[in-house]
Amino acid sequence: MRTAPSKFRLPAFVVLVFLFSAYPAEAQQPCVHYISSTLHGHAPAASTSAVMAPFTIACNGSFSGNLKSLSRVRLRLQLERLTPGGTWETVDTGYITYSGAPGTYRYSIKNDDARGSDWVMDFRAPSHKK
């Protein structure tokens, strides 16, 4: 006996979501090591500057950061993640409270003002070091 072909098909994204949720990756473990520090520096006029070298995490972790300008210049703290295409994408800005997946990140400071400013930054980020 021959049956008619089914006209019901799941959209591809439903199948992919099921596959990824059914088989979680090892790298999705929570981070257990963190680094925190206070940094001091200067933001030149009309610039975006990386505060520290990019760092890579292989776990799910939380980031935090707070920036204080030491003059009346408005500075903005940014947490950026490196995209697969090699560009930096801003994932959080201002007072940083972000939960991130494995990847490469950096903190940067954006100054849209015509004047430079000294700053103080407190941060906490996942670390691969024990």
mmCIF file of N, CA and C in Angstrom:
data_model
loop_
_atom_site.group_PDB
_atom_site.id
_atom_site.type_symbol
_atom_site.label_atom_id
_atom_site.label_comp_id
_atom_site.label_asym_id
_atom_site.label_seq_id
_atom_site.Cartn_x
_atom_site.Cartn_y
_atom_site.Cartn_z
ATOM 1 N N MET A 1 0.837 -1.171 0.000
ATOM 2 C CA MET A 1 0.000 0.000 0.000
ATOM 3 C C MET A 1 0.883 1.236 0.000
ATOM 4 N N ARG A 2 0.598 2.137 -0.857
ATOM 5 C CA ARG A 2 1.391 3.345 -0.993
ATOM 6 C C ARG A 2 0.687 4.508 -0.299
ATOM 7 N N THR A 3 1.482 5.329 0.489
ATOM 8 C CA THR A 3 0.878 6.467 1.180
ATOM 9 C C THR A 3 1.295 7.753 0.499
ATOM 10 N N ALA A 4 0.457 8.751 0.627
ATOM 11 C CA ALA A 4 0.749 10.059 0.038
ATOM 12 C C ALA A 4 1.847 10.744 0.846
ATOM 13 N N PRO A 5 2.748 11.483 0.181
ATOM 14 C CA PRO A 5 3.801 12.192 0.922
ATOM 15 C C PRO A 5 3.198 13.234 1.862
ATOM 16 N N SER A 6 3.836 13.393 2.988
ATOM 17 C CA SER A 6 3.365 14.353 3.989
ATOM 18 C C SER A 6 3.633 15.769 3.527
ATOM 19 N N LYS A 7 2.677 16.651 3.750
ATOM 20 C CA LYS A 7 2.846 18.055 3.394
ATOM 21 C C LYS A 7 3.346 18.870 4.576
ATOM 22 N N PHE A 8 3.512 18.226 5.718
ATOM 23 C CA PHE A 8 3.948 18.929 6.922
ATOM 24 C C PHE A 8 5.465 18.870 7.030
ATOM 25 N N ARG A 9 6.117 20.035 7.073
ATOM 26 C CA ARG A 9 7.571 20.108 7.250
ATOM 27 C C ARG A 9 7.887 21.150 8.311
ATOM 28 N N LEU A 10 8.841 20.818 9.157
ATOM 29 C CA LEU A 10 9.294 21.795 10.154
ATOM 30 C C LEU A 10 10.214 22.795 9.483
ATOM 31 N N PRO A 11 10.088 24.076 9.829
ATOM 32 C CA PRO A 11 11.051 25.052 9.305
ATOM 33 C C PRO A 11 12.459 24.696 9.774
ATOM 34 N N ALA A 12 13.444 25.007 8.962
ATOM 35 C CA ALA A 12 14.842 24.654 9.258
ATOM 36 C C ALA A 12 15.293 25.210 10.603
ATOM 37 N N PHE A 13 14.883 26.446 10.953
ATOM 38 C CA PHE A 13 15.349 27.031 12.218
ATOM 39 C C PHE A 13 14.828 26.256 13.427
ATOM 40 N N VAL A 14 13.629 25.642 13.328
ATOM 41 C CA VAL A 14 13.106 24.848 14.438
ATOM 42 C C VAL A 14 13.979 23.624 14.651
ATOM 43 N N VAL A 15 14.372 22.976 13.564
ATOM 44 C CA VAL A 15 15.237 21.797 13.654
ATOM 45 C C VAL A 15 16.583 22.177 14.245
ATOM 46 N N LEU A 16 17.169 23.301 13.795
ATOM 47 C CA LEU A 16 18.464 23.739 14.320
ATOM 48 C C LEU A 16 18.392 24.080 15.797
ATOM 49 N N VAL A 17 17.341 24.781 16.221
ATOM 50 C CA VAL A 17 17.193 25.119 17.632
ATOM 51 C C VAL A 17 17.116 23.850 18.462
ATOM 52 N N PHE A 18 16.381 22.861 17.994
ATOM 53 C CA PHE A 18 16.283 21.597 18.715
ATOM 54 C C PHE A 18 17.649 20.920 18.813
ATOM 55 N N LEU A 19 18.368 20.860 17.712
ATOM 56 C CA LEU A 19 19.676 20.195 17.716
ATOM 57 C C LEU A 19 20.647 20.870 18.672
ATOM 58 N N PHE A 20 20.703 22.227 18.649
ATOM 59 C CA PHE A 20 21.642 22.932 19.515
ATOM 60 C C PHE A 20 21.240 22.853 20.980
ATOM 61 N N SER A 21 19.950 22.820 21.275
ATOM 62 C CA SER A 21 19.544 22.741 22.671
ATOM 63 C C SER A 21 19.654 21.316 23.199
ATOM 64 N N ALA A 22 19.566 20.327 22.323
ATOM 65 C CA ALA A 22 19.654 18.931 22.747
ATOM 66 C C ALA A 22 21.096 18.511 23.021
ATOM 67 N N TYR A 23 22.049 19.178 22.393
ATOM 68 C CA TYR A 23 23.452 18.809 22.534
ATOM 69 C C TYR A 23 24.272 20.030 22.937
ATOM 70 N N PRO A 24 24.248 20.408 24.210
ATOM 71 C CA PRO A 24 25.001 21.601 24.624
ATOM 72 C C PRO A 24 26.506 21.398 24.469
ATOM 73 N N ALA A 25 27.199 22.451 24.081
ATOM 74 C CA ALA A 25 28.649 22.395 23.897
ATOM 75 C C ALA A 25 29.362 22.400 25.241
ATOM 76 N N GLU A 26 30.520 21.787 25.274
ATOM 77 C CA GLU A 26 31.342 21.764 26.487
ATOM 78 C C GLU A 26 31.717 23.177 26.938
ATOM 79 N N ALA A 27 31.915 24.087 25.996
ATOM 80 C CA ALA A 27 32.365 25.440 26.318
ATOM 81 C C ALA A 27 31.287 26.255 27.021
ATOM 82 N N GLN A 28 30.096 25.723 27.178
ATOM 83 C CA GLN A 28 29.033 26.478 27.811
ATOM 84 C C GLN A 28 29.044 26.331 29.331
ATOM 85 N N GLN A 29 30.137 25.921 29.890
ATOM 86 C CA GLN A 29 30.288 25.830 31.335
ATOM 87 C C GLN A 29 30.500 27.236 31.909
ATOM 88 N N PRO A 30 30.055 27.487 33.133
ATOM 89 C CA PRO A 30 30.261 28.808 33.726
ATOM 90 C C PRO A 30 31.739 29.039 34.076
ATOM 91 N N CYS A 31 32.167 30.276 33.971
ATOM 92 C CA CYS A 31 33.537 30.639 34.345
ATOM 93 C C CYS A 31 33.683 30.553 35.864
ATOM 94 N N VAL A 32 34.858 30.134 36.314
ATOM 95 C CA VAL A 32 35.108 30.041 37.752
ATOM 96 C C VAL A 32 36.210 31.003 38.203
ATOM 97 N N HIS A 33 37.003 31.524 37.265
ATOM 98 C CA HIS A 33 38.088 32.439 37.606
ATOM 99 C C HIS A 33 37.799 33.824 37.026
ATOM 100 N N TYR A 34 38.015 34.845 37.851
ATOM 101 C CA TYR A 34 37.761 36.223 37.436
ATOM 102 C C TYR A 34 38.936 37.101 37.810
ATOM 103 N N ILE A 35 39.057 38.193 37.092
ATOM 104 C CA ILE A 35 40.062 39.205 37.412
ATOM 105 C C ILE A 35 39.312 40.518 37.626
ATOM 106 N N SER A 36 39.756 41.291 38.592
ATOM 107 C CA SER A 36 39.172 42.613 38.797
ATOM 108 C C SER A 36 40.304 43.582 39.114
ATOM 109 N N SER A 37 40.119 44.825 38.702
ATOM 110 C CA SER A 37 41.174 45.806 38.893
ATOM 111 C C SER A 37 40.621 47.211 38.706
ATOM 112 N N THR A 38 41.437 48.184 39.078
ATOM 113 C CA THR A 38 41.160 49.591 38.816
ATOM 114 C C THR A 38 42.255 50.097 37.893
ATOM 115 N N LEU A 39 41.856 50.721 36.797
ATOM 116 C CA LEU A 39 42.803 51.254 35.819
ATOM 117 C C LEU A 39 42.650 52.768 35.735
ATOM 118 N N HIS A 40 43.734 53.436 35.377
ATOM 119 C CA HIS A 40 43.745 54.894 35.202
ATOM 120 C C HIS A 40 44.287 55.180 33.811
ATOM 121 N N GLY A 41 43.770 56.229 33.168
ATOM 122 C CA GLY A 41 44.276 56.566 31.842
ATOM 123 C C GLY A 41 43.761 57.897 31.351
ATOM 124 N N HIS A 42 43.975 58.131 30.054
ATOM 125 C CA HIS A 42 43.561 59.374 29.415
ATOM 126 C C HIS A 42 42.856 59.031 28.106
ATOM 127 N N ALA A 43 41.708 59.659 27.869
ATOM 128 C CA ALA A 43 40.968 59.506 26.616
ATOM 129 C C ALA A 43 41.176 60.755 25.782
ATOM 130 N N PRO A 44 41.875 60.647 24.649
ATOM 131 C CA PRO A 44 42.067 61.812 23.781
ATOM 132 C C PRO A 44 40.728 62.324 23.233
ATOM 133 N N ALA A 45 40.712 63.549 22.799
ATOM 134 C CA ALA A 45 39.503 64.151 22.224
ATOM 135 C C ALA A 45 39.044 63.354 21.010
ATOM 136 N N ALA A 46 37.729 63.233 20.861
ATOM 137 C CA ALA A 46 37.102 62.613 19.693
ATOM 138 C C ALA A 46 37.759 61.285 19.315
ATOM 139 N N SER A 47 37.743 60.331 20.239
ATOM 140 C CA SER A 47 38.427 59.057 19.987
ATOM 141 C C SER A 47 37.703 57.892 20.657
ATOM 142 N N THR A 48 38.054 56.708 20.204
ATOM 143 C CA THR A 48 37.682 55.473 20.887
ATOM 144 C C THR A 48 38.978 54.719 21.113
ATOM 145 N N SER A 49 39.270 54.402 22.363
ATOM 146 C CA SER A 49 40.545 53.776 22.709
ATOM 147 C C SER A 49 40.313 52.473 23.461
ATOM 148 N N ALA A 50 41.047 51.427 23.081
ATOM 149 C CA ALA A 50 41.007 50.176 23.841
ATOM 150 C C ALA A 50 41.687 50.419 25.176
ATOM 151 N N VAL A 51 41.061 49.980 26.255
ATOM 152 C CA VAL A 51 41.591 50.195 27.601
ATOM 153 C C VAL A 51 42.643 49.152 27.937
ATOM 154 N N MET A 52 42.448 47.945 27.445
ATOM 155 C CA MET A 52 43.356 46.842 27.725
ATOM 156 C C MET A 52 43.384 45.929 26.507
ATOM 157 N N ALA A 53 44.348 45.044 26.456
ATOM 158 C CA ALA A 53 44.467 44.118 25.334
ATOM 159 C C ALA A 53 43.259 43.188 25.277
ATOM 160 N N PRO A 54 42.849 42.773 24.086
ATOM 161 C CA PRO A 54 41.738 41.821 23.987
ATOM 162 C C PRO A 54 42.063 40.531 24.743
ATOM 163 N N PHE A 55 41.038 39.900 25.287
ATOM 164 C CA PHE A 55 41.222 38.647 26.021
ATOM 165 C C PHE A 55 40.142 37.670 25.591
ATOM 166 N N THR A 56 40.472 36.381 25.611
ATOM 167 C CA THR A 56 39.563 35.336 25.161
ATOM 168 C C THR A 56 39.128 34.494 26.345
ATOM 169 N N ILE A 57 37.820 34.199 26.401
ATOM 170 C CA ILE A 57 37.301 33.310 27.437
ATOM 171 C C ILE A 57 36.684 32.088 26.756
ATOM 172 N N ALA A 58 36.727 30.946 27.430
ATOM 173 C CA ALA A 58 36.193 29.699 26.894
ATOM 174 C C ALA A 58 35.046 29.183 27.757
ATOM 175 N N CYS A 59 34.346 30.099 28.420
ATOM 176 C CA CYS A 59 33.261 29.730 29.324
ATOM 177 C C CYS A 59 32.223 30.846 29.319
ATOM 178 N N ASN A 60 31.077 30.602 29.930
ATOM 179 C CA ASN A 60 30.059 31.641 30.084
ATOM 180 C C ASN A 60 30.383 32.447 31.336
ATOM 181 N N GLY A 61 30.529 33.759 31.200
ATOM 182 C CA GLY A 61 30.915 34.562 32.351
ATOM 183 C C GLY A 61 30.254 35.918 32.381
ATOM 184 N N SER A 62 30.359 36.567 33.524
ATOM 185 C CA SER A 62 29.760 37.894 33.679
ATOM 186 C C SER A 62 30.858 38.957 33.691
ATOM 187 N N PHE A 63 30.538 40.071 33.067
ATOM 188 C CA PHE A 63 31.437 41.211 32.970
ATOM 189 C C PHE A 63 30.794 42.384 33.707
ATOM 190 N N SER A 64 31.619 43.211 34.314
ATOM 191 C CA SER A 64 31.118 44.451 34.891
ATOM 192 C C SER A 64 32.173 45.527 34.697
ATOM 193 N N GLY A 65 31.735 46.761 34.733
ATOM 194 C CA GLY A 65 32.668 47.861 34.582
ATOM 195 C C GLY A 65 32.002 49.184 34.866
ATOM 196 N N ASN A 66 32.781 50.103 35.409
ATOM 197 C CA ASN A 66 32.290 51.432 35.729
ATOM 198 C C ASN A 66 33.401 52.425 35.420
ATOM 199 N N LEU A 67 33.051 53.509 34.756
ATOM 200 C CA LEU A 67 34.019 54.509 34.326
ATOM 201 C C LEU A 67 33.681 55.856 34.944
ATOM 202 N N LYS A 68 34.722 56.555 35.416
ATOM 203 C CA LYS A 68 34.538 57.902 35.950
ATOM 204 C C LYS A 68 35.496 58.841 35.231
ATOM 205 N N SER A 69 34.930 59.876 34.623
ATOM 206 C CA SER A 69 35.736 60.916 34.000
ATOM 207 C C SER A 69 36.220 61.856 35.097
ATOM 208 N N LEU A 70 37.476 62.283 35.036
ATOM 209 C CA LEU A 70 38.028 63.175 36.053
ATOM 210 C C LEU A 70 37.907 64.642 35.659
ATOM 211 N N SER A 71 37.134 64.917 34.607
ATOM 212 C CA SER A 71 36.811 66.293 34.214
ATOM 213 C C SER A 71 35.326 66.311 33.844
ATOM 214 N N ARG A 72 34.892 67.358 33.253
ATOM 215 C CA ARG A 72 33.465 67.448 32.885
ATOM 216 C C ARG A 72 33.184 66.857 31.506
ATOM 217 N N VAL A 73 34.116 66.159 30.950
ATOM 218 C CA VAL A 73 33.940 65.513 29.649
ATOM 219 C C VAL A 73 33.155 64.221 29.847
ATOM 220 N N ARG A 74 32.154 64.006 28.985
ATOM 221 C CA ARG A 74 31.337 62.790 29.074
ATOM 222 C C ARG A 74 32.025 61.667 28.296
ATOM 223 N N LEU A 75 32.472 60.648 29.035
ATOM 224 C CA LEU A 75 33.100 59.467 28.434
ATOM 225 C C LEU A 75 32.136 58.296 28.528
ATOM 226 N N ARG A 76 32.285 57.336 27.620
ATOM 227 C CA ARG A 76 31.411 56.165 27.635
ATOM 228 C C ARG A 76 32.251 54.897 27.604
ATOM 229 N N LEU A 77 32.045 54.042 28.608
ATOM 230 C CA LEU A 77 32.710 52.746 28.671
ATOM 231 C C LEU A 77 31.954 51.771 27.780
ATOM 232 N N GLN A 78 32.687 50.962 27.020
ATOM 233 C CA GLN A 78 32.079 49.979 26.126
ATOM 234 C C GLN A 78 32.729 48.620 26.333
ATOM 235 N N LEU A 79 31.924 47.571 26.288
ATOM 236 C CA LEU A 79 32.431 46.201 26.228
ATOM 237 C C LEU A 79 32.173 45.728 24.808
ATOM 238 N N GLU A 80 33.229 45.259 24.146
ATOM 239 C CA GLU A 80 33.120 44.847 22.755
ATOM 240 C C GLU A 80 33.516 43.385 22.594
ATOM 241 N N ARG A 81 32.881 42.723 21.627
ATOM 242 C CA ARG A 81 33.182 41.322 21.328
ATOM 243 C C ARG A 81 33.625 41.227 19.871
ATOM 244 N N LEU A 82 34.658 40.437 19.625
ATOM 245 C CA LEU A 82 35.172 40.231 18.275
ATOM 246 C C LEU A 82 34.223 39.312 17.509
ATOM 247 N N THR A 83 33.752 39.762 16.347
ATOM 248 C CA THR A 83 32.841 38.970 15.525
ATOM 249 C C THR A 83 33.631 37.978 14.673
ATOM 250 N N PRO A 84 32.972 36.961 14.139
ATOM 251 C CA PRO A 84 33.669 36.028 13.241
ATOM 252 C C PRO A 84 34.278 36.724 12.028
ATOM 253 N N GLY A 85 33.722 37.876 11.630
ATOM 254 C CA GLY A 85 34.256 38.632 10.502
ATOM 255 C C GLY A 85 35.458 39.491 10.845
ATOM 256 N N GLY A 86 35.859 39.521 12.122
ATOM 257 C CA GLY A 86 37.048 40.265 12.533
ATOM 258 C C GLY A 86 36.804 41.704 12.925
ATOM 259 N N THR A 87 35.546 42.103 13.128
ATOM 260 C CA THR A 87 35.244 43.467 13.569
ATOM 261 C C THR A 87 34.788 43.428 15.024
ATOM 262 N N TRP A 88 34.871 44.569 15.693
ATOM 263 C CA TRP A 88 34.449 44.666 17.093
ATOM 264 C C TRP A 88 33.008 45.134 17.159
ATOM 265 N N GLU A 89 32.180 44.391 17.892
ATOM 266 C CA GLU A 89 30.769 44.713 18.080
ATOM 267 C C GLU A 89 30.557 45.110 19.539
ATOM 268 N N THR A 90 29.920 46.263 19.781
ATOM 269 C CA THR A 90 29.624 46.700 21.144
ATOM 270 C C THR A 90 28.476 45.869 21.692
ATOM 271 N N VAL A 91 28.714 45.184 22.847
ATOM 272 C CA VAL A 91 27.681 44.343 23.455
ATOM 273 C C VAL A 91 27.065 44.990 24.694
ATOM 274 N N ASP A 92 27.752 45.957 25.293
ATOM 275 C CA ASP A 92 27.194 46.708 26.412
ATOM 276 C C ASP A 92 27.943 48.029 26.511
ATOM 277 N N THR A 93 27.260 49.031 27.027
ATOM 278 C CA THR A 93 27.861 50.356 27.124
ATOM 279 C C THR A 93 27.365 51.058 28.383
ATOM 280 N N GLY A 94 28.133 52.024 28.858
ATOM 281 C CA GLY A 94 27.773 52.741 30.087
ATOM 282 C C GLY A 94 28.273 51.979 31.301
ATOM 283 N N TYR A 95 27.382 51.762 32.259
ATOM 284 C CA TYR A 95 27.715 50.933 33.416
ATOM 285 C C TYR A 95 27.556 49.487 32.961
ATOM 286 N N ILE A 96 28.641 48.758 32.841
ATOM 287 C CA ILE A 96 28.636 47.421 32.235
ATOM 288 C C ILE A 96 28.140 46.362 33.215
ATOM 289 N N THR A 97 27.133 45.621 32.805
ATOM 290 C CA THR A 97 26.675 44.405 33.487
ATOM 291 C C THR A 97 26.225 43.472 32.379
ATOM 292 N N TYR A 98 27.094 42.556 31.988
ATOM 293 C CA TYR A 98 26.857 41.730 30.802
ATOM 294 C C TYR A 98 27.210 40.282 31.092
ATOM 295 N N SER A 99 26.381 39.380 30.625
ATOM 296 C CA SER A 99 26.669 37.948 30.704
ATOM 297 C C SER A 99 27.062 37.492 29.314
ATOM 298 N N GLY A 100 28.289 37.003 29.187
ATOM 299 C CA GLY A 100 28.809 36.680 27.866
ATOM 300 C C GLY A 100 29.141 35.221 27.663
ATOM 301 N N ALA A 101 29.049 34.814 26.416
ATOM 302 C CA ALA A 101 29.405 33.466 25.981
ATOM 303 C C ALA A 101 30.895 33.435 25.630
ATOM 304 N N PRO A 102 31.442 32.243 25.380
ATOM 305 C CA PRO A 102 32.843 32.163 24.976
ATOM 306 C C PRO A 102 33.134 33.070 23.776
ATOM 307 N N GLY A 103 34.314 33.687 23.793
ATOM 308 C CA GLY A 103 34.702 34.575 22.703
ATOM 309 C C GLY A 103 35.834 35.491 23.119
ATOM 310 N N THR A 104 36.161 36.442 22.254
ATOM 311 C CA THR A 104 37.219 37.421 22.520
ATOM 312 C C THR A 104 36.566 38.773 22.772
ATOM 313 N N TYR A 105 36.969 39.407 23.867
ATOM 314 C CA TYR A 105 36.366 40.658 24.326
ATOM 315 C C TYR A 105 37.438 41.707 24.591
ATOM 316 N N ARG A 106 37.005 42.967 24.672
ATOM 317 C CA ARG A 106 37.865 44.058 25.130
ATOM 318 C C ARG A 106 36.985 45.165 25.696
ATOM 319 N N TYR A 107 37.557 45.931 26.612
ATOM 320 C CA TYR A 107 36.913 47.153 27.118
ATOM 321 C C TYR A 107 37.498 48.321 26.331
ATOM 322 N N SER A 108 36.661 49.283 25.983
ATOM 323 C CA SER A 108 37.151 50.491 25.319
ATOM 324 C C SER A 108 36.414 51.708 25.879
ATOM 325 N N ILE A 109 36.998 52.877 25.643
ATOM 326 C CA ILE A 109 36.404 54.138 26.097
ATOM 327 C C ILE A 109 36.181 55.027 24.888
ATOM 328 N N LYS A 110 34.963 55.522 24.777
ATOM 329 C CA LYS A 110 34.592 56.405 23.668
ATOM 330 C C LYS A 110 34.449 57.830 24.201
ATOM 331 N N ASN A 111 35.110 58.760 23.511
ATOM 332 C CA ASN A 111 35.050 60.176 23.867
ATOM 333 C C ASN A 111 34.609 60.950 22.627
ATOM 334 N N ASP A 112 33.389 61.468 22.654
ATOM 335 C CA ASP A 112 32.877 62.253 21.525
ATOM 336 C C ASP A 112 33.153 63.747 21.677
ATOM 337 N N ASP A 113 33.729 64.148 22.793
ATOM 338 C CA ASP A 113 33.970 65.555 23.090
ATOM 339 C C ASP A 113 35.216 66.069 22.356
ATOM 340 N N ALA A 114 35.290 67.379 22.208
ATOM 341 C CA ALA A 114 36.455 68.024 21.580
ATOM 342 C C ALA A 114 37.615 68.181 22.553
ATOM 343 N N ARG A 115 37.403 67.786 23.816
ATOM 344 C CA ARG A 115 38.457 67.852 24.828
ATOM 345 C C ARG A 115 38.791 66.447 25.311
ATOM 346 N N GLY A 116 40.016 66.224 25.689
ATOM 347 C CA GLY A 116 40.427 64.965 26.284
ATOM 348 C C GLY A 116 40.095 64.943 27.774
ATOM 349 N N SER A 117 40.224 63.765 28.380
ATOM 350 C CA SER A 117 39.930 63.660 29.813
ATOM 351 C C SER A 117 40.678 62.482 30.425
ATOM 352 N N ASP A 118 41.149 62.672 31.645
ATOM 353 C CA ASP A 118 41.678 61.557 32.421
ATOM 354 C C ASP A 118 40.490 60.777 32.980
ATOM 355 N N TRP A 119 40.689 59.489 33.261
ATOM 356 C CA TRP A 119 39.603 58.650 33.753
ATOM 357 C C TRP A 119 40.110 57.590 34.728
ATOM 358 N N VAL A 120 39.166 57.018 35.473
ATOM 359 C CA VAL A 120 39.404 55.879 36.365
ATOM 360 C C VAL A 120 38.332 54.845 36.042
ATOM 361 N N MET A 121 38.747 53.593 35.900
ATOM 362 C CA MET A 121 37.805 52.526 35.559
ATOM 363 C C MET A 121 37.990 51.340 36.492
ATOM 364 N N ASP A 122 36.868 50.845 37.027
ATOM 365 C CA ASP A 122 36.854 49.594 37.793
ATOM 366 C C ASP A 122 36.217 48.540 36.909
ATOM 367 N N PHE A 123 36.772 47.337 36.876
ATOM 368 C CA PHE A 123 36.166 46.292 36.066
ATOM 369 C C PHE A 123 36.356 44.920 36.700
ATOM 370 N N ARG A 124 35.540 43.994 36.221
ATOM 371 C CA ARG A 124 35.629 42.578 36.588
ATOM 372 C C ARG A 124 35.304 41.799 35.329
ATOM 373 N N ALA A 125 36.138 40.787 35.021
ATOM 374 C CA ALA A 125 35.945 40.004 33.802
ATOM 375 C C ALA A 125 36.407 38.562 34.036
ATOM 376 N N PRO A 126 35.856 37.622 33.268
ATOM 377 C CA PRO A 126 36.328 36.239 33.372
ATOM 378 C C PRO A 126 37.795 36.137 33.000
ATOM 379 N N SER A 127 38.471 35.182 33.592
ATOM 380 C CA SER A 127 39.888 34.962 33.326
ATOM 381 C C SER A 127 40.138 33.474 33.148
ATOM 382 N N HIS A 128 41.052 33.131 32.249
ATOM 383 C CA HIS A 128 41.424 31.725 32.095
ATOM 384 C C HIS A 128 42.522 31.327 33.069
ATOM 385 N N LYS A 129 43.101 32.318 33.745
ATOM 386 C CA LYS A 129 44.191 32.041 34.688
ATOM 387 C C LYS A 129 43.636 31.720 36.059
ATOM 388 N N LYS A 130 44.313 30.842 36.751
ATOM 389 C CA LYS A 130 43.890 30.445 38.089
ATOM 390 C C LYS A 130 44.533 31.309 39.149
#
